[in-house]
Amino acid sequence: MNNQYDVVILGGGLAGLTLALQLKQEEPQIRIAVLEMRKKEAPNSAHKVGESTVELGTYYLREVLGLKDYLDEYQLPKIGLRFYFSPQIKEQIDQRVELGAKGTLPVPSHQIDRGIFENELTKRLLNMGVDVILGARIKAVDLNEIEGHTVTYSKEGQNYEVTGRWVSDATGRVGLLKRKLGFEKPLEHNINAVWFRVKGEVDVNDWSNNEQWANKLPKGLRRLGTIHFMGTGYWVWLIPLVSGNTSVGIVADPRFHDFSEFNKLDKAMEWLQKNEPLCAQKLESYREDVIDFRILKHYSHHSGRFYSTEKWGVVGEAGAFLDPFYSPGTDFISIGNTWMSDLILRDYRGEDVASRSIIYERVHAAFFDSWVPIYNQQYELFGNTQVMVSKVLWDWGVYWGIPTLLFTNKGYINLEVLRALFTSRNSLGTRLGKLNSQLQQFFRQWAVCSNEPYINFFIDFFDIPFLKKMHLDLEIQHSVEGLIAQCKENLEILEQMAAEIYRRVLAEQKGTPQNMKINPYKASLELSKEELLAQAEEKGAIDTAAYIAKDLEMMWLKEKLAV
């Protein structure tokens, strides 16, 4: 080990290890130290959330970090996110409305056993010459851009010092630099979670004697999805792990489910019995084989800083974390690491990166802020089947259409792309943020007006052609001009999708014409019919393309449950 480094990374979890790998692969001569408090190898089924990846984070792991072959051989494939709605019939999984893929997906993702994966990353880094120092407890960080940042840590009772031109904080929720420099930033979103692992495979396909339902999908397909059981104010996850174990989680809004009701294992099982009785029944046989139990109260947090012109930054949960719903954790690590590594590598090669540091920080903060409306005050919708089917498909469209497409095309580190899409007052990024925020608010208004129970319905997003195309387009590499044009085209499609949702709901709830023009940035159930009709005559009101209306037809559930 040396004590002089180009980069010192504080923390050797997923964010820190992948950042080190990204840097070392780009510049084999760069000197990196990773200081990790864990004293030995991580256990299988380690005590960590973040086992489920989606398209953006998967692209980072497979293509950017070159881990495609490893993931295919040593981790599980993931068959998308799978949702079970219709909480009125929780005891009958074969009768619940199911939203998920009915076959393998062309753009892959994975279920990751974090312990196994982080051990593999550590081994690779050591073989590449990175000093991964286990058992390192950080005592102090003295930031000095001119002479180098000094990090003091203890290991086996001895104190050591290392210096680095750059320091990257990947200490997770400890948020070492955030606490030291005082840039904590509160986040209104207040949700709690518990999770535990059980020994053995849990396959929801076996939870019904209905052979027609079980055989609707190829054997094993349902188990490989990230399972979501949905109810008012909560969702429950099941995630398979390559170690043969299964991850179980409860995530709930305290406005509807007090944390004290499920913050211990026995209480969590009682909570499941009350809220997801079939799940509780099927997990009872695993009761004696629970591996661990973890809790997180009010887990969401923001950050006032991300990247400094003084050659330090924060990545992963040491910066900001929003919510595990939709499995975005690895996405945020991927984007943050991409900005962080780009700054470090450009500086290493002699470029002045001060301006980029400011731009990346502003875009990162705006990007995170734009995601908040997807989650904030939305858990109250989780028991409303029709609203949630619409919301999930909308959220996927937004995710594939802009942020993931930008990532797979290196748009976040291309200043020409960033200027074209995010800098003007009426930029694509600003419009997308307003559009999404308006529709998320509309979902809440809609849920108050209507919450009819639905039954026995299956939806696959691949049956919606324009969403399928957005998903497949993630594999296309565009020129700068082509990328900007595709993002603009996708925003227009999203505007039409939003307008069609508004049009159908407003016709049902307000009696407006089925073919009325809609301004997707202004429509609201709080407006009167007369106000909506007047709004249809304003500039900005649009017709929905015929193919959008046709494609979304299947989104509108037909079979209602007689209660």
PDB file of C-alpha atoms in Angstrom, residues 158 238 350 436 510 543:
ATOM      1  CA  GLN A 158      -3.249   1.576  14.336  1.00  0.00           C
ATOM      2  CA  LEU A 238     -40.128 -10.637  -3.135  1.00  0.00           C
ATOM      3  CA  GLY A 350      -4.900  17.678 -17.330  1.00  0.00           C
ATOM      4  CA  ASN A 436     -44.666  14.673 -14.917  1.00  0.00           C
ATOM      5  CA  LYS A 510     -66.540  15.817 -15.824  1.00  0.00           C
ATOM      6  CA  ASP A 543     -55.071  16.189 -30.002  1.00  0.00           C
TER       7      ASP A 543
END
